[in-house]
Coordinates of C-alpha atoms in Angstrom, one line a residue:
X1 CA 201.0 130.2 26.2
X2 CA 202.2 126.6 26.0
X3 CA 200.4 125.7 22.7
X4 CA 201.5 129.2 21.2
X5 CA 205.5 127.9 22.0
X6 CA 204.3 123.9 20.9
X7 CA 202.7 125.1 17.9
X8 CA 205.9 127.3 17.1
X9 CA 208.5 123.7 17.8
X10 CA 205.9 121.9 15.2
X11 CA 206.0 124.6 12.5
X12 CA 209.7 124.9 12.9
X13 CA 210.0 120.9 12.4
X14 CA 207.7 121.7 9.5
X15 CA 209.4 124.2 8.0
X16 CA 213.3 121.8 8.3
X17 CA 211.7 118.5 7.5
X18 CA 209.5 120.3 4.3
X19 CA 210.9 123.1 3.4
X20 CA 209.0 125.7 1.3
X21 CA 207.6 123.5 -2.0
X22 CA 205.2 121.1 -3.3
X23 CA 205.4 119.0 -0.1
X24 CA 204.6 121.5 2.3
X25 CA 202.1 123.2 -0.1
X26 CA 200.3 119.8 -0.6
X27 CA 199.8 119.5 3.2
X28 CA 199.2 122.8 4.2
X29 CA 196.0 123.0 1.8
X30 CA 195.3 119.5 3.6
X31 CA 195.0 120.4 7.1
X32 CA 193.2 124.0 5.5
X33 CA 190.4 121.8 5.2
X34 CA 189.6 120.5 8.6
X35 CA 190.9 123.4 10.1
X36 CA 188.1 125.6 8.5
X37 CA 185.4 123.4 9.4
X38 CA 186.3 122.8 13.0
X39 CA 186.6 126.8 13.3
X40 CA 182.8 127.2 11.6
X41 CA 181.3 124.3 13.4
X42 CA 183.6 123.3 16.4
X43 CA 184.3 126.5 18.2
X44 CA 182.9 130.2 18.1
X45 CA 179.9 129.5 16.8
X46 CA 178.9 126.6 18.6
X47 CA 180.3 127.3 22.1
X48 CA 178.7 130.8 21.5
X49 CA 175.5 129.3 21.2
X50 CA 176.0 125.6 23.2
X51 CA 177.7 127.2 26.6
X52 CA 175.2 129.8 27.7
X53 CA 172.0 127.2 26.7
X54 CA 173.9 124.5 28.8
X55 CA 174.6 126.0 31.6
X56 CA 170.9 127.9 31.7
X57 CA 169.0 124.1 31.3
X58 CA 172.2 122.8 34.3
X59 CA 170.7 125.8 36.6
X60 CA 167.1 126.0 36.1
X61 CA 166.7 122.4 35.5
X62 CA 169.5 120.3 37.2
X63 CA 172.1 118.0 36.1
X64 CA 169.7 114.7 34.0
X65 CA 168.4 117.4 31.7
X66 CA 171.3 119.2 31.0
X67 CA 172.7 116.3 30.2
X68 CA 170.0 114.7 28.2
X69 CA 170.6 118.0 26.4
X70 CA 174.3 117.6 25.5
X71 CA 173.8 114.0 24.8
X72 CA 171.2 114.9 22.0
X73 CA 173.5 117.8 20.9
X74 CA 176.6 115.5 20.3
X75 CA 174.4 112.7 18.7
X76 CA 173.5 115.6 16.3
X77 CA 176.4 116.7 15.6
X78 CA 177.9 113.3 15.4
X79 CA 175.6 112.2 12.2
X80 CA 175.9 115.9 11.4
X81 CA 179.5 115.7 10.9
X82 CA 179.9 112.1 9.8
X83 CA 177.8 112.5 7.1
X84 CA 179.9 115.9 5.7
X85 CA 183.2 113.4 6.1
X86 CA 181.8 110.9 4.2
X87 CA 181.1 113.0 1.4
X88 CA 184.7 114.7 1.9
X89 CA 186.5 111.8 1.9
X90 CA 184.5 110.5 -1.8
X91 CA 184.2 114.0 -3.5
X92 CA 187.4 114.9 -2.0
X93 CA 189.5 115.7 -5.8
X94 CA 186.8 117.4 -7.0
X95 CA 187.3 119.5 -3.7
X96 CA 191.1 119.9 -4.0
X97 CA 190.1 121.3 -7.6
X98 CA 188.0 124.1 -6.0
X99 CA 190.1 125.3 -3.0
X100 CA 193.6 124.4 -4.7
X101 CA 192.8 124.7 -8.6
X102 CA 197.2 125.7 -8.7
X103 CA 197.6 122.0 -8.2
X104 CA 195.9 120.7 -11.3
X105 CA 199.4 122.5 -13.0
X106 CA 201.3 119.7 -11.6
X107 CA 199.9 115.9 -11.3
X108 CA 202.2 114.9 -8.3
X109 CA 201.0 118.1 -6.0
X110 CA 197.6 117.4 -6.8
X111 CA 197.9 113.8 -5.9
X112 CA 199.2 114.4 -3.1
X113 CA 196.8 116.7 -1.8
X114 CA 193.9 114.5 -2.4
X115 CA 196.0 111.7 -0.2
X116 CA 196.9 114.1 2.1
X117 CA 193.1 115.7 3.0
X118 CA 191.3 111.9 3.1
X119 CA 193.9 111.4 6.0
X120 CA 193.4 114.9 7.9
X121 CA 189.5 115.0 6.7
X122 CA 188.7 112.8 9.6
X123 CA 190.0 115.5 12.2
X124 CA 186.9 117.4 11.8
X125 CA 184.3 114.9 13.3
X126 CA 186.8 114.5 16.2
X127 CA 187.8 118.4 16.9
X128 CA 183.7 119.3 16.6
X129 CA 182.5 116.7 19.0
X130 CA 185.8 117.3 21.2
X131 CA 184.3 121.3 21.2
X132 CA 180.9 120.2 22.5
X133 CA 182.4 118.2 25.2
X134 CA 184.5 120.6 26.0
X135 CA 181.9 123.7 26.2
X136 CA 180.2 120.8 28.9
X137 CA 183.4 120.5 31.4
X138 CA 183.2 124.9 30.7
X139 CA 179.6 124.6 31.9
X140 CA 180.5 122.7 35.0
X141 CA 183.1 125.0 35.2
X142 CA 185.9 122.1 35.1
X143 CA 188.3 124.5 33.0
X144 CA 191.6 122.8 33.1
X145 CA 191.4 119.5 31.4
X146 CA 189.5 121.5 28.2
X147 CA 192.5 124.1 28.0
X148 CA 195.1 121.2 28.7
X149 CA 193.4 119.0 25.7
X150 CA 194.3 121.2 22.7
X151 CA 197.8 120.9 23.9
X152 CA 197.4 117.7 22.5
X153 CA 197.2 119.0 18.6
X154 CA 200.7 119.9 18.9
X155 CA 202.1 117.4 21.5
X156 CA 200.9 114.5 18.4
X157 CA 202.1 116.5 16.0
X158 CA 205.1 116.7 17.0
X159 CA 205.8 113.4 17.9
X160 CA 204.3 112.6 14.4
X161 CA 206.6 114.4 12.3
X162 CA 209.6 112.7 14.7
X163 CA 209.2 109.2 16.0
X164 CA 206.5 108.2 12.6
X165 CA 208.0 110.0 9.5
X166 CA 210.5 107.1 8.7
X167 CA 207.9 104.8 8.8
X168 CA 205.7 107.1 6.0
X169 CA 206.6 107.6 2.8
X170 CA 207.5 111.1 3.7
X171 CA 207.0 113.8 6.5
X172 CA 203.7 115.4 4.8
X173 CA 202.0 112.2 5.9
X174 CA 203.3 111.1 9.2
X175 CA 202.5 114.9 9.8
X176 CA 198.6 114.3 8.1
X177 CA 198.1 111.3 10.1
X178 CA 199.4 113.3 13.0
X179 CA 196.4 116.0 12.8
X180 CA 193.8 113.2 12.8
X181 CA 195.3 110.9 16.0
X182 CA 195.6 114.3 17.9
X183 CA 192.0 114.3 17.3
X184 CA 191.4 111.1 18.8
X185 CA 193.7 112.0 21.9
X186 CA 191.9 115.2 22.2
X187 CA 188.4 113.7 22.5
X188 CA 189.2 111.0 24.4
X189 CA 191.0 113.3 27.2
X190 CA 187.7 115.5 27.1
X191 CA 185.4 112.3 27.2
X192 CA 187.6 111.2 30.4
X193 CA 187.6 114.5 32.3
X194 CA 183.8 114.1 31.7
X195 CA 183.5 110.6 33.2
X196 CA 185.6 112.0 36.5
X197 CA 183.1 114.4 36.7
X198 CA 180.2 112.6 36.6
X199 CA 178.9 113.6 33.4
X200 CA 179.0 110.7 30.8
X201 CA 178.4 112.0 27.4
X202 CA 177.1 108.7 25.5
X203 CA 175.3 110.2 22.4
X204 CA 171.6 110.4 21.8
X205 CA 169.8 109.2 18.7
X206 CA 169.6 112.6 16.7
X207 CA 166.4 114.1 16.9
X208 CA 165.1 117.8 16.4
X209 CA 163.6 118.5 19.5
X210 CA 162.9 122.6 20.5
X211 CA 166.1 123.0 22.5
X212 CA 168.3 121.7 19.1
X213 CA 166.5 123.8 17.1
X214 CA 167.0 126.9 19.6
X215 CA 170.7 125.7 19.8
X216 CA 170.6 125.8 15.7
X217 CA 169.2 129.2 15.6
X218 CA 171.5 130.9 17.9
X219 CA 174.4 129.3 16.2
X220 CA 173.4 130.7 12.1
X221 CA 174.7 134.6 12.8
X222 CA 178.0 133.1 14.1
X223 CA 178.1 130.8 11.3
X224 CA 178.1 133.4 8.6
X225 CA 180.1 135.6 10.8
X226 CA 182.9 133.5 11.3
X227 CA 182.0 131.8 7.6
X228 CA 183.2 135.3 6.2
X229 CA 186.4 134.8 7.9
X230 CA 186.9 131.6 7.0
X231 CA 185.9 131.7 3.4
X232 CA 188.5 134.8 2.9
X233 CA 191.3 132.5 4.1
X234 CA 190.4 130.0 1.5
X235 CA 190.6 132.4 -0.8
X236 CA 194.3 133.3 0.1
X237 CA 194.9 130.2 -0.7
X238 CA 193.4 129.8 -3.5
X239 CA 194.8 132.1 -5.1
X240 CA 198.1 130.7 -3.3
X241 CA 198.1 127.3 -5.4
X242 CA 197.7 129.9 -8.7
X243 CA 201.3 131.3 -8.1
X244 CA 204.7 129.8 -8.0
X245 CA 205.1 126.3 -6.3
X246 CA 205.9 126.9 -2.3
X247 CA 203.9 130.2 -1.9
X248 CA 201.3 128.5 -0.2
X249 CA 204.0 127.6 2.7
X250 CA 206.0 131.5 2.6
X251 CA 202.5 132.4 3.3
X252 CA 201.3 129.7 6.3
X253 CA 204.7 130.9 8.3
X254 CA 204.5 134.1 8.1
X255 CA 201.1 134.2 9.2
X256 CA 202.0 132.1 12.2
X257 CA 204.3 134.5 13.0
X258 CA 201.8 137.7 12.5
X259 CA 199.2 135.7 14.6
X260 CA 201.4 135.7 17.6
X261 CA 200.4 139.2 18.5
X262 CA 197.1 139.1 16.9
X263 CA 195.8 136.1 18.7
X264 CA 197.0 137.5 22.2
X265 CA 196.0 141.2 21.6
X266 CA 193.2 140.8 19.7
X267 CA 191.0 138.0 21.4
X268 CA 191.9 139.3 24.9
X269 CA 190.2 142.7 23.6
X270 CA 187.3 141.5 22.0
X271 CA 186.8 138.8 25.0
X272 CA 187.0 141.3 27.6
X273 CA 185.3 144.3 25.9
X274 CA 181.5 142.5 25.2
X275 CA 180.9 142.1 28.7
X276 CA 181.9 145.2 29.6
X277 CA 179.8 147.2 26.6
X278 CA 177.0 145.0 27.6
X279 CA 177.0 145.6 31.3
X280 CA 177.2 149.3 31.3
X281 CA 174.6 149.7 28.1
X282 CA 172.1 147.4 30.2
X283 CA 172.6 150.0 32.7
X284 CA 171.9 152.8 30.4
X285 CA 175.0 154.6 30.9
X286 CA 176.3 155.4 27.6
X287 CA 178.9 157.4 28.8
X288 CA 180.9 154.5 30.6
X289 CA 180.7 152.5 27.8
X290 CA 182.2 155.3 25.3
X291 CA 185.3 155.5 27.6
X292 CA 185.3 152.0 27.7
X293 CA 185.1 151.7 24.0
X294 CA 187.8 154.4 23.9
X295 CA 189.7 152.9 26.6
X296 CA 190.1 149.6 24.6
X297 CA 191.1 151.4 21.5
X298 CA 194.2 152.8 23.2
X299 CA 195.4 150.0 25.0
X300 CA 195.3 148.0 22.2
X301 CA 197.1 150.4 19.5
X302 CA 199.7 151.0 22.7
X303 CA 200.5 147.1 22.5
X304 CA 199.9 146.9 18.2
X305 CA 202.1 149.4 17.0
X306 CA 205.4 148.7 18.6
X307 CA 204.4 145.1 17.2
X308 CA 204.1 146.4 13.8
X309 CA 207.2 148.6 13.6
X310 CA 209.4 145.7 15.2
X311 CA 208.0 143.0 12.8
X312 CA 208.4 145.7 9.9
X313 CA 212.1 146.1 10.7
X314 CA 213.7 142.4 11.9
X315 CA 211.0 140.4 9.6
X316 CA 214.1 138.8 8.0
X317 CA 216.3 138.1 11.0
X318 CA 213.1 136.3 12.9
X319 CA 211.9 134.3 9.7
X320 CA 215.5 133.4 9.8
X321 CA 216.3 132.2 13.2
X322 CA 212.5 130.9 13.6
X323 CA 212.8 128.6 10.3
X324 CA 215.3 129.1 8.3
X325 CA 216.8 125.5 9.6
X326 CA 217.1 122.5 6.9
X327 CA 215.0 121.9 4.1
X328 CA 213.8 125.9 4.3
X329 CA 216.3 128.0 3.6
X330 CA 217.6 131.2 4.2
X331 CA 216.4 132.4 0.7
X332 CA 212.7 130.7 1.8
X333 CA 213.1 132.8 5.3
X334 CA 213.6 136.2 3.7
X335 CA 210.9 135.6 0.7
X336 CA 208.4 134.7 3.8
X337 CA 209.7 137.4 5.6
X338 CA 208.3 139.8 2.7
X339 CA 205.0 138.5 3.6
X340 CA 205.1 138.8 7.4
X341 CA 205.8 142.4 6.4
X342 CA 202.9 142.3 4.5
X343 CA 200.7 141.0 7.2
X344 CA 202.4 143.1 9.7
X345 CA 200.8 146.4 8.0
X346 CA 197.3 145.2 8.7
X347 CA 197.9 144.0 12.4
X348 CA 196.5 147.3 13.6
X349 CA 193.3 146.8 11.4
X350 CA 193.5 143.1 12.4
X351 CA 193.1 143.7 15.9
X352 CA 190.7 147.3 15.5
X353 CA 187.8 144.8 14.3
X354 CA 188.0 142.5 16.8
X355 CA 187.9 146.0 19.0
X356 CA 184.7 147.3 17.1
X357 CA 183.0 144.5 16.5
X358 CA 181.3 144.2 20.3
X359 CA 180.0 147.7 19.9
X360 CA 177.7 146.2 17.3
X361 CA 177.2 142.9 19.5
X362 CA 176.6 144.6 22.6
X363 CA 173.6 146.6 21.2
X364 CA 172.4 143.6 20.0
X365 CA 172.9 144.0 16.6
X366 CA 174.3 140.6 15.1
X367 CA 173.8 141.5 11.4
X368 CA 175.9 144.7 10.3
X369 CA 179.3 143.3 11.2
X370 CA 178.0 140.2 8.9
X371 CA 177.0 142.3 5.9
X372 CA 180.0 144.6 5.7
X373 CA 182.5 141.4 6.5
X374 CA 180.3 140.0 3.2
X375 CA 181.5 143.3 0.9
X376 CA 184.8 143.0 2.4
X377 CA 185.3 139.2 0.9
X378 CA 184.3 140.4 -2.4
X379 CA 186.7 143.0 -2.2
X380 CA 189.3 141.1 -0.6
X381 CA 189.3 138.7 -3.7
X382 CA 189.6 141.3 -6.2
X383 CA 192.0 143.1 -4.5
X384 CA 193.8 139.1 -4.6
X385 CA 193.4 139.2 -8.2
X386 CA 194.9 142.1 -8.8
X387 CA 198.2 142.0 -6.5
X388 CA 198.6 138.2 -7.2
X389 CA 199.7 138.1 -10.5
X390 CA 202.8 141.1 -9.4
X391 CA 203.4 140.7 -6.2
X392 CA 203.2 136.8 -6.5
X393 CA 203.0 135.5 -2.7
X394 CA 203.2 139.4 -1.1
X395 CA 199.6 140.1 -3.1
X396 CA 197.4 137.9 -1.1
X397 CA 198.9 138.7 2.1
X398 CA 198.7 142.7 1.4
X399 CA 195.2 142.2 -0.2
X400 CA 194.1 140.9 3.7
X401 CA 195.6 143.9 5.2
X402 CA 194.2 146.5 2.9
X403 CA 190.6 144.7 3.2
X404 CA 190.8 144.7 7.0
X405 CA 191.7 148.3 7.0
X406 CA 188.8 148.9 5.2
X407 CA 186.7 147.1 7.3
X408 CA 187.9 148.9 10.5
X409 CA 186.7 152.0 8.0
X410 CA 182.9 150.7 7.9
X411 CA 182.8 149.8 11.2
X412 CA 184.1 152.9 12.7
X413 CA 182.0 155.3 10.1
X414 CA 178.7 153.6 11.2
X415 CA 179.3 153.4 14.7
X416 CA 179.7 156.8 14.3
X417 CA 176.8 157.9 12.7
X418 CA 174.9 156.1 15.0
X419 CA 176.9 157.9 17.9
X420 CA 178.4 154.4 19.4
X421 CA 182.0 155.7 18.7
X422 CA 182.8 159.1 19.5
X423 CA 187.1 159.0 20.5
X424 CA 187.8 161.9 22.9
X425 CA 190.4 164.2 21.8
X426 CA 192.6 162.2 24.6
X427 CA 192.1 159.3 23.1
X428 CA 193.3 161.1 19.8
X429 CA 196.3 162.2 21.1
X430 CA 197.3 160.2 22.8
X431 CA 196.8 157.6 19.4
X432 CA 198.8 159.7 17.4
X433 CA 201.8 160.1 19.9
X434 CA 201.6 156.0 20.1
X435 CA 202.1 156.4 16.2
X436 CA 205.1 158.7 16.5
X437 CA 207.2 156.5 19.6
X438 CA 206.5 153.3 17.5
X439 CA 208.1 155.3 14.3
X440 CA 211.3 156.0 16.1
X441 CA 211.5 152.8 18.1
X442 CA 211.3 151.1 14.7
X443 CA 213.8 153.7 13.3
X444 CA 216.7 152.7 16.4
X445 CA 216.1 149.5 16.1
X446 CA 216.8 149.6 12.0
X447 CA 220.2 151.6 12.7
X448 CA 221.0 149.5 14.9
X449 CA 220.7 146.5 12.7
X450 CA 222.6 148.4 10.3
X451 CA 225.5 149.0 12.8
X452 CA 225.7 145.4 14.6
X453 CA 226.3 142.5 11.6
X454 CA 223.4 139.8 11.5
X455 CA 225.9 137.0 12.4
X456 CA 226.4 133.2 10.9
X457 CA 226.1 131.2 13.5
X458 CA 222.8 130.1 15.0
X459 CA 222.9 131.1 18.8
X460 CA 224.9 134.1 17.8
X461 CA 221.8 135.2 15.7
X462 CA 219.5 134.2 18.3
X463 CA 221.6 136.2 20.8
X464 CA 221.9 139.2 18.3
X465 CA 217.9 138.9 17.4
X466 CA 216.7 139.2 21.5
X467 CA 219.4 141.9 21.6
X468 CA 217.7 144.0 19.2
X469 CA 214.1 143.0 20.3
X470 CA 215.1 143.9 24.4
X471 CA 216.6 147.5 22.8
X472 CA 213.0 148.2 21.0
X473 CA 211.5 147.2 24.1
X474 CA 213.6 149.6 26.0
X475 CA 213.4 152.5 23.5
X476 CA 209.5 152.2 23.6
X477 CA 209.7 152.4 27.2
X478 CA 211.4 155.0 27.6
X479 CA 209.2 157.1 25.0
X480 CA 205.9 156.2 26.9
X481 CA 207.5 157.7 30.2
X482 CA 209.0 161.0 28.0
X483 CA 206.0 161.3 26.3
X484 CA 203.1 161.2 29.0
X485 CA 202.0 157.7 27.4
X486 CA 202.6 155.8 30.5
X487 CA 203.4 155.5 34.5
X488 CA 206.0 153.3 34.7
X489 CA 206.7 153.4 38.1
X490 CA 202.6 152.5 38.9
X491 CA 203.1 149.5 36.2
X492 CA 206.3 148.1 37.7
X493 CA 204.1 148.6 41.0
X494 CA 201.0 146.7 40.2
X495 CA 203.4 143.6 38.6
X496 CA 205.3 143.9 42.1
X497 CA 201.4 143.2 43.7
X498 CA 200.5 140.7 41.1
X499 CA 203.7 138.6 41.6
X500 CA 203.8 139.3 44.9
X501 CA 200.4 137.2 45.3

């Protein structure tokens, strides 16, 4: 929770400092590099893979192998890594041609951009290697100092764009230079927690031994899973540097803003569904994993909707009192806002695959999420073509939503057929009553907002905007307890418990 509110104060100082234009375009695409690698290399895929092989060679095999093991890892990874930057940081404007081929329209942008990424390029090395020593503190189960670390990213960053912008020739680079020295804080807090445990992590001479190669193989499916991802982003912006100069920044915040319930709600299903599926398939009782599948699927559409409707209906007024401060204007808070809406209409998909996806996992079966996420990039990107050119920054953000939603589709129609996803007519009802209390939540709020004036001043909007949220809130509530959705009393009991602890 405290890097999603530090990561909101650095995008807003972001958004005043830079504004929506070639500046914030130029380092946006910048930090997009990085950013992707450390999410292929640094994080899913490799903790996936690293964690559960550490901590198996720490229990059968005591503490000097394990870490022998993670030594050798990170001096893999290390010349791994390095080599990639090096080549990065030479090849780099041939790079910037690929991923931000809009650029080459206008010389100073592109510059720019290639300045901009040989600064941030470095972060990768340190975030990857910051992962691996992180998944070791996770194996020792020392969980504090590798959550507290990536506070870091935005505690820097901040400070960055602040106390080292009128030392830079502009923000975009006290901000660039920001991402990389985060990366140096990060990996030195994680290297330091690691030395108070006991568990010096001074890297190995790579070599290929069975246990790196086991490591490898278990790592390639989450590779090209997360790859898939990863590479449809990059094509958003892509196509993003095509179309008018700042619609690679209207884009970034509103999907800051769209990942806010995405992030919580979707990785909190995902995370807690697998081990559940898992356990109960293990135990061959098919049943308690269909309710549990079910189960999931409810919760989480009882949580999206609402999300959906509200972000449909005061996209404007939170663009606005989020960012529209300085340099981005009110006009660059409402054109952003049309993309969060955008976004907004795939959340439920969004967060439906990351429901689905375990089904597959759970049964072992690694591969079919992989193939249909590969037919939904190809579908995504000519789905980009085709809205980019008349929707301009909307298409690439509408594109995702529709590709997502036909992703959930595949999923859901071979789980089906192979008799993993049967929803109960409960679960059906109870979906489409969810459906129709989110419609008329979203339908008071609106009138609402057309009654009450969005005011002028700042804490006045702020004021006006919690008003409105607190009322959907309320309204939802209310419709749950009317329409059989939800106890309210047993909630407000179990809080009472949990607080009460």
């Amino acid at each position: 929770m405290l890097s999603r509110i530090l990561g909101l104060v650095r995008d807003q100082l972001l958004a005043a400092f830079m504004g929506a234009g070639a500046l914030q375009d130029a380092y946006q695409v910048a930090f997009r590099l990085p950013n992707m690698f450390r999410r292929l290399f640094g994080e899913g895929a490799f903790n996936a893979a690293f964690v559960p092989l550490f901590s198996s060679v720490l229990t059968k095999e005591g503490v000097p192998e394990a870490r022998n093991f993670a030594r050798r890892a990170l001096g893999v990874m290390l010349v791994w890594l390095v080599f990639l930057c090096v080549l990065g940081e030479v090849f780099m404007p041939q790079v910037l041609r690929i991923i931000a081929p809009g650029f080459m329209q206008h010389g100073d942008r592109y510059t720019l951009g290639v300045s901009l990424s040989r600064i941030t390029f470095p972060y990768l090395v340190l975030i990857c290697a910051a992962a691996l020593v992180a998944g070791v503190l996770n194996g020792l189960h020392k969980f504090s100092m590798a959550a507290a670390a990536y506070l870091a990213f935005n505690v820097v960053g901040i400070a960055a764009i602040v106390f080292a912008a009128p030392f830079m020739p502009n923000v975009a680079y006290a901000a660039a230079w920001g991402v990389t020295a985060s990366g140096v804080v990060q990996l030195g807090l994680l290297l330091w927690a690691c030395h108070r445990a006991g568990f010096g992590l001074m890297p190995l001479p790579p070599r290929l031994t069975p246990r790196i190669k086991l490591l490898v193989r278990r790592m390639v499916p989450g590779l090209i899973g997360s790859g898939v991802g990863q590479i449809n982003l990059t094509i958003d912006t892509i196509i993003a540097t095509l179309l008018p100069s700042g619609s690679v920044s209207l884009m970034y915040f509103a999907d800051r803003i769209n990942q806010l319930p995405l992030g919580v709600l979707g990785a909190a299903a995902g995370t807690t569904l697998l081990p559940v599926l898992t356990r109960h398939l293990a135990a061959g009782d098919h049943v308690a994993a269909r309710d549990a599948q079910n189960r999931s699927i409810d919760y989480v559409l009882l949580l999206t909707l609402p999300a959906v409707a509200g972000l449909m209906v005061l996209a404007g007024p939170i663009m606005i009192v989020l960012f529209g401060h300085g340099a981005f204007t009110e006009h660059d808070a409402l054109l952003s806002a049309q993309a969060l809406r955008a976004y907004a209409l795939g959340l439920p998909a969004f967060v439906m695959v990351k429901v689905l996806s375990p089904a597959f996992f759970a049964r072992g079966d690694t591969r079919t999420p992989v193939y249909i996420g590969i037919g939904i990039l190809v579908f995504n990107f000519g789905l980009n073509l085709a809205l980019m050119k008349p929707l301009l920054h909307v298409g690439p953000p509408l594109a995702s939503s529709i590709a997502a939603f036909f992703n959930v589709a595949c999923l859901a129609f071979i789980l089906h057929r192979r008799k993993s996803l049967e929803l109960e007519g409960q679960t059906k009802r109870r979906i489409g009553l969810t459906i129709v209390a989110s419609g008329i939540m979203g339908g008071v709020v609106w009138l609402l907002g057309q009654g009450v004036v969005f005011p002028h001043n700042f804490w006045a909007r702020s004021v006006w905007l919690g008003g409105m949220v607190m009322a959907g809130a309320g309204v939802y509530a209310v419709l749950l307890y009317m329409l059989g959705l939800a106890d309210l009393a047993r909630i407000v009991a179990r809080l009472r418990s949990k607080l009460s602890r």
